[in-house]
PDB file of N, CA and C in Angstrom:
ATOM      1  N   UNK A1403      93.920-115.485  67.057  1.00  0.00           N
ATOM      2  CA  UNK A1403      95.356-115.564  66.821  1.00  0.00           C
ATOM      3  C   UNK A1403      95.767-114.440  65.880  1.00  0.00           C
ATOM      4  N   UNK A1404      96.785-113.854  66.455  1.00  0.00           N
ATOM      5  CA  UNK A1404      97.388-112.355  65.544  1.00  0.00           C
ATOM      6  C   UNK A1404      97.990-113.419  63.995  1.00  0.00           C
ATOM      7  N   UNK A1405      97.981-112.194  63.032  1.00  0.00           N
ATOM      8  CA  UNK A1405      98.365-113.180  61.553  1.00  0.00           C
ATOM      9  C   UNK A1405      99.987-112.490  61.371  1.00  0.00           C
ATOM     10  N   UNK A1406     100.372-111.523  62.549  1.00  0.00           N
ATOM     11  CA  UNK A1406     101.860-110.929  62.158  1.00  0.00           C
ATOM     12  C   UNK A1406     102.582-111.692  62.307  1.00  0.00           C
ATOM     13  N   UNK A1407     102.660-112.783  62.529  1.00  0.00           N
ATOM     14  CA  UNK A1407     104.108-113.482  61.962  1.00  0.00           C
ATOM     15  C   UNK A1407     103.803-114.259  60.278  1.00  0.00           C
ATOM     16  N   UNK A1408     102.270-114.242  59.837  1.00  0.00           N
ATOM     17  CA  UNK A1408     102.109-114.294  58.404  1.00  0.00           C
ATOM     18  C   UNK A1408     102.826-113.355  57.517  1.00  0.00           C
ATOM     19  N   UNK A1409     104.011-113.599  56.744  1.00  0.00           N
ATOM     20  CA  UNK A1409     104.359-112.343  56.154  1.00  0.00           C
ATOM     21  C   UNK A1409     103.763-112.155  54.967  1.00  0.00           C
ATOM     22  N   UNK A1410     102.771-113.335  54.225  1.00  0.00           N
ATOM     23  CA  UNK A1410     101.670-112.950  53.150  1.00  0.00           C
ATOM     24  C   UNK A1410     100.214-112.043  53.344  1.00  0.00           C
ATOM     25  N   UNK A1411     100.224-112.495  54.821  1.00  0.00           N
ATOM     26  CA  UNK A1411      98.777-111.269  55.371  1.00  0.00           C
ATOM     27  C   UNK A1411      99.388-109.630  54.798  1.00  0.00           C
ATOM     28  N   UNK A1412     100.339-109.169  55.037  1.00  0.00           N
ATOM     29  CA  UNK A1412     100.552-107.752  54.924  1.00  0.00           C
ATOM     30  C   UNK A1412     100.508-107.558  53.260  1.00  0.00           C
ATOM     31  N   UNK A1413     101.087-108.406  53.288  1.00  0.00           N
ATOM     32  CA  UNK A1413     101.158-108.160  50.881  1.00  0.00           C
ATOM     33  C   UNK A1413      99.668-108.410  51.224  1.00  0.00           C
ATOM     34  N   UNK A1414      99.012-109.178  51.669  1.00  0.00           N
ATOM     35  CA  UNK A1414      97.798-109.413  50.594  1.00  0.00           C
ATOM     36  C   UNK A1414      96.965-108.130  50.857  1.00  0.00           C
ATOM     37  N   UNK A1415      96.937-107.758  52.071  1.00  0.00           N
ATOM     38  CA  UNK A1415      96.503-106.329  52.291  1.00  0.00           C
ATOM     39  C   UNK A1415      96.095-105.442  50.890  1.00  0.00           C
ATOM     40  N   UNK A1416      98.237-105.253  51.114  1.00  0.00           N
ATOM     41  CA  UNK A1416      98.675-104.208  49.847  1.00  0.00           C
ATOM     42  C   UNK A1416      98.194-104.461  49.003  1.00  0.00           C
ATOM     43  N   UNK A1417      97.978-105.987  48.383  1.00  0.00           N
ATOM     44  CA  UNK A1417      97.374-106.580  46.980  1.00  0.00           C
ATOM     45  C   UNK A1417      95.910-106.093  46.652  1.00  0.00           C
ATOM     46  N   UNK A1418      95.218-106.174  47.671  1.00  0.00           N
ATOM     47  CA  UNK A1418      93.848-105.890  48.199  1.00  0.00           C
ATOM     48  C   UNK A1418      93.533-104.196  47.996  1.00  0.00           C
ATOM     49  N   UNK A1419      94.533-103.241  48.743  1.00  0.00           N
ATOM     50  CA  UNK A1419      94.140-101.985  48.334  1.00  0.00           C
ATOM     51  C   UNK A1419      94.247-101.951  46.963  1.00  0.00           C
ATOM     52  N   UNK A1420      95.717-102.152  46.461  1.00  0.00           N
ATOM     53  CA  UNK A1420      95.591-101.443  45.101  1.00  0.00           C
ATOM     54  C   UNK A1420      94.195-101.968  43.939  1.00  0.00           C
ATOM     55  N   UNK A1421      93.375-103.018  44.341  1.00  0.00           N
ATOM     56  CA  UNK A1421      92.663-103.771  43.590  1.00  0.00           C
ATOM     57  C   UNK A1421      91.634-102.557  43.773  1.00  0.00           C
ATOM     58  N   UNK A1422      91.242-102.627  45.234  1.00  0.00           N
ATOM     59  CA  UNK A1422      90.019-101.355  45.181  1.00  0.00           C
ATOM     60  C   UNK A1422      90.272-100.145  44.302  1.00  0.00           C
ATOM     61  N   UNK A1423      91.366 -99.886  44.538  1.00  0.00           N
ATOM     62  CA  UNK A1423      91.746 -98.492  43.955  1.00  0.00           C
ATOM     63  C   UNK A1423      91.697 -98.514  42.240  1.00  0.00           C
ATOM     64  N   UNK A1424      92.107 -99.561  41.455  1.00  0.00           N
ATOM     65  CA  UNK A1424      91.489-100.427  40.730  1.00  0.00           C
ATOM     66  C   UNK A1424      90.135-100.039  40.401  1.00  0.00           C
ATOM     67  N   UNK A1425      89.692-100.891  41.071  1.00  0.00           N
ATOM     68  CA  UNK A1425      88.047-100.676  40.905  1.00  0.00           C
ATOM     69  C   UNK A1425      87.470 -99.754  41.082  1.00  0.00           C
ATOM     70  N   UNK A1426      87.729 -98.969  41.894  1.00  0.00           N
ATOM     71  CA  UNK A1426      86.872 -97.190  41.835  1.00  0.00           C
ATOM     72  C   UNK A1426      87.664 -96.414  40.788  1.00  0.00           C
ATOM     73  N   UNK A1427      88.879 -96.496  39.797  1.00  0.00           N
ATOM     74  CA  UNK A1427      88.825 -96.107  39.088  1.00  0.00           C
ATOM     75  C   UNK A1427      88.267 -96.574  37.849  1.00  0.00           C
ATOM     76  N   UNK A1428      87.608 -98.030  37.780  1.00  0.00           N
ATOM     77  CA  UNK A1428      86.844 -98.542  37.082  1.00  0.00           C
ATOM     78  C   UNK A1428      86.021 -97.641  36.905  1.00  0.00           C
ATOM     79  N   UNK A1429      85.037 -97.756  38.117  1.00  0.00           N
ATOM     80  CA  UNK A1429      83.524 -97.349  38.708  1.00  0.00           C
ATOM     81  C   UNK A1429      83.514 -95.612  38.581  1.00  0.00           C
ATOM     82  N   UNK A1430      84.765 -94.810  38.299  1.00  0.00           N
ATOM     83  CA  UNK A1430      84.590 -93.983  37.541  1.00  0.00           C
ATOM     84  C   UNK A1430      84.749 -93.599  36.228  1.00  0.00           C
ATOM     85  N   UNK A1431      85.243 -94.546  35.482  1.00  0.00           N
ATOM     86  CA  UNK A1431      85.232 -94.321  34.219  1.00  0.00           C
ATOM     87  C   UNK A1431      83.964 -94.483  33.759  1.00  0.00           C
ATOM     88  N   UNK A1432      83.278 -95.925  34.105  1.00  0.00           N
ATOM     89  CA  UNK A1432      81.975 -96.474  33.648  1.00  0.00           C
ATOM     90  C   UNK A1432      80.795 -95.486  33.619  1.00  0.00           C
ATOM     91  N   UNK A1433      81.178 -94.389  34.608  1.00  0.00           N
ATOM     92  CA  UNK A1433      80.125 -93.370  34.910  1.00  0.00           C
ATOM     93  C   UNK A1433      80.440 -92.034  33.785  1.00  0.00           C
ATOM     94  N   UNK A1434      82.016 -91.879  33.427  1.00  0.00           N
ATOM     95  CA  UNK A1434      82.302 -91.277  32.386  1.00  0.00           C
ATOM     96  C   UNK A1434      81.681 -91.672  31.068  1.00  0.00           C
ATOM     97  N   UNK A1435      81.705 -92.854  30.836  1.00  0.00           N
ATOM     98  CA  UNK A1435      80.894 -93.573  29.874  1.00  0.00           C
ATOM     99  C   UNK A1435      79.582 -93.235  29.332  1.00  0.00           C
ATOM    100  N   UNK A1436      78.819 -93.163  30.671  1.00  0.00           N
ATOM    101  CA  UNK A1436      77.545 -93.535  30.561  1.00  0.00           C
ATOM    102  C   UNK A1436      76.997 -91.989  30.428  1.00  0.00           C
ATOM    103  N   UNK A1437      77.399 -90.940  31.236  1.00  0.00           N
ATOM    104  CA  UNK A1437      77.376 -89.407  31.201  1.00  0.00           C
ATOM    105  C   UNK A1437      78.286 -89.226  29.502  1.00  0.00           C
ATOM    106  N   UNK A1438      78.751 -89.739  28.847  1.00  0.00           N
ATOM    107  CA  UNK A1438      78.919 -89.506  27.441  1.00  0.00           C
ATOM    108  C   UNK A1438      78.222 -90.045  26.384  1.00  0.00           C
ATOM    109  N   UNK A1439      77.558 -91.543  26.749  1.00  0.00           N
ATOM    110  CA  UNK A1439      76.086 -91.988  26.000  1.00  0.00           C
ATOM    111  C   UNK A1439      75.102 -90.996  25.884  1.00  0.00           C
ATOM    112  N   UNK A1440      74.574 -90.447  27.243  1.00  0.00           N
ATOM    113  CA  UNK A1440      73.817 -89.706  27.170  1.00  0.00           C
ATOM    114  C   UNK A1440      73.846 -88.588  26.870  1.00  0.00           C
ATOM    115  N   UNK A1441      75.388 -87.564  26.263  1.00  0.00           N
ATOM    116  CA  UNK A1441      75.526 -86.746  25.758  1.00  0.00           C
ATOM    117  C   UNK A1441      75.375 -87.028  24.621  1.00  0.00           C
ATOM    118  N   UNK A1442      75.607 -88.581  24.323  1.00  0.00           N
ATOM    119  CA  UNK A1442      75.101 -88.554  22.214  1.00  0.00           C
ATOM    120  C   UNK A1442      73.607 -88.678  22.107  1.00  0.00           C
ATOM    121  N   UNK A1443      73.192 -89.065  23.066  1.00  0.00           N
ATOM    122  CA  UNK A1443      71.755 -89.466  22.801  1.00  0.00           C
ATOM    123  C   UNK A1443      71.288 -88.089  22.384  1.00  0.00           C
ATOM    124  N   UNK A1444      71.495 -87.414  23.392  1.00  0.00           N
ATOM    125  CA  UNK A1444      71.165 -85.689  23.647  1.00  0.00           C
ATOM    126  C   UNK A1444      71.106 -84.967  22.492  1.00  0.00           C
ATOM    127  N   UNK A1445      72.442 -85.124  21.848  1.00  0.00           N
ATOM    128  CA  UNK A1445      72.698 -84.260  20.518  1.00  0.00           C
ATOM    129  C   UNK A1445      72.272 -85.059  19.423  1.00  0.00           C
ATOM    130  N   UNK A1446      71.806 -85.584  19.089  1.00  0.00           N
ATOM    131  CA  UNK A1446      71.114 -86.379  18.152  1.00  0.00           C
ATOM    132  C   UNK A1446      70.222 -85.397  17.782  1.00  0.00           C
ATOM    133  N   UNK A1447      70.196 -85.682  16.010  1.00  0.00           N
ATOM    134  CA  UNK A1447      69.261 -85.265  15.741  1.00  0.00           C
ATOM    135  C   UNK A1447      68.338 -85.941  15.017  1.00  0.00           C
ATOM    136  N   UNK A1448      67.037 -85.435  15.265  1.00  0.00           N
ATOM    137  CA  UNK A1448      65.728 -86.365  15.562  1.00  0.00           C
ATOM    138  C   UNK A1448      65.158 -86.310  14.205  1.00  0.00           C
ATOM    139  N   UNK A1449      65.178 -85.840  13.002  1.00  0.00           N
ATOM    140  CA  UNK A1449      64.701 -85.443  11.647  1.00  0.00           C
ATOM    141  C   UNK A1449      65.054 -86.660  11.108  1.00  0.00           C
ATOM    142  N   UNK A1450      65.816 -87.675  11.130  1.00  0.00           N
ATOM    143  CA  UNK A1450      66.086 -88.810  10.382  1.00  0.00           C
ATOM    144  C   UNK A1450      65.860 -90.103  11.447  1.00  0.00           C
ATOM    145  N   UNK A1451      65.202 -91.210  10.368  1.00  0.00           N
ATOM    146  CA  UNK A1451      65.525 -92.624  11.415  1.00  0.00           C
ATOM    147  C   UNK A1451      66.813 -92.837  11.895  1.00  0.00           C
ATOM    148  N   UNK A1452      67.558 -92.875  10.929  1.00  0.00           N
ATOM    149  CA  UNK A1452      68.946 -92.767  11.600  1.00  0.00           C
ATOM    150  C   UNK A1452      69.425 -92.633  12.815  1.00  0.00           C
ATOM    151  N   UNK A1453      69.152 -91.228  13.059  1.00  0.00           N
ATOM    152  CA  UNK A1453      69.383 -90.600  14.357  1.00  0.00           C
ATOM    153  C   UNK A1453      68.413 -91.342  15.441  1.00  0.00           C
ATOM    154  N   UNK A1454      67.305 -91.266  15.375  1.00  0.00           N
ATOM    155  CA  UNK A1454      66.391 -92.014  16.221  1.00  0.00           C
ATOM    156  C   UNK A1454      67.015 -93.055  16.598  1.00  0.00           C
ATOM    157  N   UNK A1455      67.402 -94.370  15.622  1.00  0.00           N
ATOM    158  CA  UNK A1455      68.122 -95.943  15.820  1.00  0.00           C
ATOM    159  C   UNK A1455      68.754 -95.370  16.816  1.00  0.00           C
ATOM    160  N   UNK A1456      70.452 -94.410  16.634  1.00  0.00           N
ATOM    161  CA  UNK A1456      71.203 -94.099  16.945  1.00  0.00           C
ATOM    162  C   UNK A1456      71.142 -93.343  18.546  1.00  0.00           C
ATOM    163  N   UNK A1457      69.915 -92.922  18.781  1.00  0.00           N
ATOM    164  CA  UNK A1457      69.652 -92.296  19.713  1.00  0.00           C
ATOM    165  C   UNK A1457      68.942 -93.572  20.525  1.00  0.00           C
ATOM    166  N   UNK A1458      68.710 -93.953  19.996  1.00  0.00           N
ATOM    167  CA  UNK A1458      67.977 -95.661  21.241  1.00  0.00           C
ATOM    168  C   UNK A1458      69.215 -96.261  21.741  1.00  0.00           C
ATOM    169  N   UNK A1459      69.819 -96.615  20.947  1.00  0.00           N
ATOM    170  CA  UNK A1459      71.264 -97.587  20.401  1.00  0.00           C
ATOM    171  C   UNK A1459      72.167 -96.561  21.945  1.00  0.00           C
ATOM    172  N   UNK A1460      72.407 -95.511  21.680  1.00  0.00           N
ATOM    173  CA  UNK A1460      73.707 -94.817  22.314  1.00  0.00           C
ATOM    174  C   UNK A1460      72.692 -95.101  24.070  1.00  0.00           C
ATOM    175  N   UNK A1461      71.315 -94.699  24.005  1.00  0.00           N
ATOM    176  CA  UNK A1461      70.523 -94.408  25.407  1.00  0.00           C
ATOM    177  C   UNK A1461      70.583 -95.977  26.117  1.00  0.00           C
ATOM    178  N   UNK A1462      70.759 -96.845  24.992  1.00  0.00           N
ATOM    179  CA  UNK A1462      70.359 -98.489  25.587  1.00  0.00           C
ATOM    180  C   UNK A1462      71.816 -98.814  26.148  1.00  0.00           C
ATOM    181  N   UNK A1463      72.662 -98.501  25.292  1.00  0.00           N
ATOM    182  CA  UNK A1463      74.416 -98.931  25.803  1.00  0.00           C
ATOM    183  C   UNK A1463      74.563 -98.102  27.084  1.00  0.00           C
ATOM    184  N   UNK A1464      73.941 -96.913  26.908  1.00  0.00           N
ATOM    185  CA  UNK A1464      74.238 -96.091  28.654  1.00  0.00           C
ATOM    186  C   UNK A1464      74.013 -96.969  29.461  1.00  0.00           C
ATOM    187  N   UNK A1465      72.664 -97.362  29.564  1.00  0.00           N
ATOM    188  CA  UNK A1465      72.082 -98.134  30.703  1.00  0.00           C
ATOM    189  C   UNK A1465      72.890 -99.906  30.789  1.00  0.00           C
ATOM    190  N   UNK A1466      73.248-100.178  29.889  1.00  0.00           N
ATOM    191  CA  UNK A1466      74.144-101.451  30.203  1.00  0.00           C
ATOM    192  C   UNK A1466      74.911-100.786  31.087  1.00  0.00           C
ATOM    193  N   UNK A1467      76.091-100.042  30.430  1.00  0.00           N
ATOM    194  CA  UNK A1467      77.238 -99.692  31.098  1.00  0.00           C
ATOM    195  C   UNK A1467      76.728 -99.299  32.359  1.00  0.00           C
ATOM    196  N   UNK A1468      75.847 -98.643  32.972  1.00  0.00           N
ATOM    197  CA  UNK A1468      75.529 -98.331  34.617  1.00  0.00           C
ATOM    198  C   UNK A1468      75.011 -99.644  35.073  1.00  0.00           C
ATOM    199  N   UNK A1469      74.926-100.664  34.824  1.00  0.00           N
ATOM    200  CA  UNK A1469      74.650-102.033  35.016  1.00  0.00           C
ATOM    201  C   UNK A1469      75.811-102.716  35.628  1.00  0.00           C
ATOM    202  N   UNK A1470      76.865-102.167  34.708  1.00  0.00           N
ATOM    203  CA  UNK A1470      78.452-103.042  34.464  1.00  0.00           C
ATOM    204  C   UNK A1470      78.862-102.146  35.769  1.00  0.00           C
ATOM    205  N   UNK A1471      78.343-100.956  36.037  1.00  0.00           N
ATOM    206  CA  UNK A1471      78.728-100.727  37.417  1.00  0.00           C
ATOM    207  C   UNK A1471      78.592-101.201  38.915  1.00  0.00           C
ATOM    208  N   UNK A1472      77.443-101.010  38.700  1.00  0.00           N
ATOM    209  CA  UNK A1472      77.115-101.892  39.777  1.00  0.00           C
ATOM    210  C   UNK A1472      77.597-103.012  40.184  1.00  0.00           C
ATOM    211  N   UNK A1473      78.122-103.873  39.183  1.00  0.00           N
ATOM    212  CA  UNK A1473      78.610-104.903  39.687  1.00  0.00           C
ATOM    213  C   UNK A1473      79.998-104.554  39.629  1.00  0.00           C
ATOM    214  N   UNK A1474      80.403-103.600  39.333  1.00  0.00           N
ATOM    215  CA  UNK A1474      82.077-103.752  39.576  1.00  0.00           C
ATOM    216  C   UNK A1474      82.506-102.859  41.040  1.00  0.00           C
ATOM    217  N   UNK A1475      80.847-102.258  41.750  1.00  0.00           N
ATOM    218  CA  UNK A1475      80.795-101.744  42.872  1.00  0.00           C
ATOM    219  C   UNK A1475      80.872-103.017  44.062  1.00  0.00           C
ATOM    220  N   UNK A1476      80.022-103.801  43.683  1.00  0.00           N
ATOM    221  CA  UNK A1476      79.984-104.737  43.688  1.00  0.00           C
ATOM    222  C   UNK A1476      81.225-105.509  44.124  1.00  0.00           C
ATOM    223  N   UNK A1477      81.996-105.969  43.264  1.00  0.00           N
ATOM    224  CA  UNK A1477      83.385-106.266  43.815  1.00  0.00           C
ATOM    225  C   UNK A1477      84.144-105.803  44.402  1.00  0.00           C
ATOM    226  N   UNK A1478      83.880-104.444  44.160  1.00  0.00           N
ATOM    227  CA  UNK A1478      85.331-103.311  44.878  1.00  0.00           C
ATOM    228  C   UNK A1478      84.650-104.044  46.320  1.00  0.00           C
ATOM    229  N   UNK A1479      82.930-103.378  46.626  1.00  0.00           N
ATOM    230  CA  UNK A1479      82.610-103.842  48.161  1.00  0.00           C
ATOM    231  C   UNK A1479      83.477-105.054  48.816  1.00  0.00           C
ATOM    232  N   UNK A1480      83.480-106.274  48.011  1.00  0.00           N
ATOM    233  CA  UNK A1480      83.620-107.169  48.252  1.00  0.00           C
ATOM    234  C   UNK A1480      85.188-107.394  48.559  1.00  0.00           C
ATOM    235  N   UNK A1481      85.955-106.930  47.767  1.00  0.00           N
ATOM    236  CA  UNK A1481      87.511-106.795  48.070  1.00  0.00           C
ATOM    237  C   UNK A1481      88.004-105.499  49.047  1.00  0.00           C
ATOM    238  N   UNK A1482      87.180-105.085  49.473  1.00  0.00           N
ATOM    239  CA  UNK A1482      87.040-103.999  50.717  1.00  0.00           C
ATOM    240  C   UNK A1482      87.125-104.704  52.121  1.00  0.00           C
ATOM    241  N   UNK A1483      86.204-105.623  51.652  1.00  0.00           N
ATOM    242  CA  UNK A1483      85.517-106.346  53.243  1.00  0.00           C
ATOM    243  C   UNK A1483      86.438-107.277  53.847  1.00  0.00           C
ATOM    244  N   UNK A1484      87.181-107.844  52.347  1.00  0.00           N
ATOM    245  CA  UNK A1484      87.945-109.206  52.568  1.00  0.00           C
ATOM    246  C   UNK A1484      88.964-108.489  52.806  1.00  0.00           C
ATOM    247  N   UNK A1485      89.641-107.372  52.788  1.00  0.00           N
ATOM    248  CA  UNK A1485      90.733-106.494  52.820  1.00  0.00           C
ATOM    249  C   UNK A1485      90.841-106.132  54.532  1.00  0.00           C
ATOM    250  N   UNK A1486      89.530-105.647  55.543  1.00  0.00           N
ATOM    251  CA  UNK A1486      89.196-105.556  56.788  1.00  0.00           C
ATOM    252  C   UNK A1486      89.478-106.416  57.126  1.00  0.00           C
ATOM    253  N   UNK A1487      88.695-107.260  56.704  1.00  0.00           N
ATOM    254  CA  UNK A1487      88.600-109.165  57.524  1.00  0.00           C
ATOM    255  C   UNK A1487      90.320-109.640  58.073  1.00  0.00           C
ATOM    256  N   UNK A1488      91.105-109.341  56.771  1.00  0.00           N
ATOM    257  CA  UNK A1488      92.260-109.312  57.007  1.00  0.00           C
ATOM    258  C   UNK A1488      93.079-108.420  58.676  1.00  0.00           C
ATOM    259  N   UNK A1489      93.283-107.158  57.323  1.00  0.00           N
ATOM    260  CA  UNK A1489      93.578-106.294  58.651  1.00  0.00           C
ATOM    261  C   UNK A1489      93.266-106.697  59.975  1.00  0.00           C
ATOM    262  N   UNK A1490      91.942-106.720  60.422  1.00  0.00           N
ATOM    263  CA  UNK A1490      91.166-107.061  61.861  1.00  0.00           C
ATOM    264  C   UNK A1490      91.968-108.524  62.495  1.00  0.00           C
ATOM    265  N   UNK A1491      92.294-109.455  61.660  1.00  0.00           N
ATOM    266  CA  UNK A1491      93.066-110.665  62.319  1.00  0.00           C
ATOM    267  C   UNK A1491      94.806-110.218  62.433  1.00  0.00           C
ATOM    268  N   UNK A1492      95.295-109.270  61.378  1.00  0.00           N
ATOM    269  CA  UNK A1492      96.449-108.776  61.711  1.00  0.00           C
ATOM    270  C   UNK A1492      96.439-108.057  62.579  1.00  0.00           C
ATOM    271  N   UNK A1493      95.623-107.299  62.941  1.00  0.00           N
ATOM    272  CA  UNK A1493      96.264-106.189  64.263  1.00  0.00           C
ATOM    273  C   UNK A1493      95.498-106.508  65.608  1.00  0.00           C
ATOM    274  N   UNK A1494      94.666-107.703  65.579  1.00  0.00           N
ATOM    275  CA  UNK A1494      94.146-108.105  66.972  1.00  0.00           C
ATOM    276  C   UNK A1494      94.932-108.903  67.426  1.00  0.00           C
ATOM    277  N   UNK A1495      94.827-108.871  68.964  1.00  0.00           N
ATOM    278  CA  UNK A1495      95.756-109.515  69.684  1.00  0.00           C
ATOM    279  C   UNK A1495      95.666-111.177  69.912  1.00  0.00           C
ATOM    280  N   UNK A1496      96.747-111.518  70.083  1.00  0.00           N
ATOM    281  CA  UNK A1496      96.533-112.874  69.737  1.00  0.00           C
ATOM    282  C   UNK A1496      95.901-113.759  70.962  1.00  0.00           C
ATOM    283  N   UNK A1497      95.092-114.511  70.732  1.00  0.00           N
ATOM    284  CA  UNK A1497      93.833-115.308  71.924  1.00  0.00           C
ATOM    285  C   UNK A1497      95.357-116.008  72.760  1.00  0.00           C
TER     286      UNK A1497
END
């Protein structure tokens, strides 16, 4: 059964893209993030404990944050699919 006489199928669409779009600008910040952890780790300097802590500390938060990606890849996938699923019952013809 076609969903075009649903007039919430088409918003939810729209609702649906902007969420992805959303989320891959998440999924690029998080990567901005994590490519700037590892620029502190980098410049650290290694002559004091300090720096060492500081250099574990900044290298360990990188790797969370590419963690926190994945799963927010994760969702985008997921609000992608449910976004098709849609579409595909709106523009097929009705049984």
């Amino acid at each position: 059964m076609s969903m075009l006489n649903d007039p919430s199928a088409l918003q939810t669409i729209a609702v649906l893209s902007v969420i992805e779009q959303q989320l891959n600008g998440a999924i690029e910040q998080l990567g901005n993030v994590c490519a700037h952890a590892a620029g502190l780790a980098r410049r650290t300097d290694w002559r004091t404990d300090a720096a060492t802590r500081f250099h574990a500390g900044a290298d360990s938060w990188g790797h969370d944050v590419a963690g926190l990606a994945g799963f927010v890849e994760d969702a985008r996938n997921e609000v992608s699919a449910a976004r098709v699923r849609i579409e595909l019952r709106v523009w097929s013809p009705a049984e």
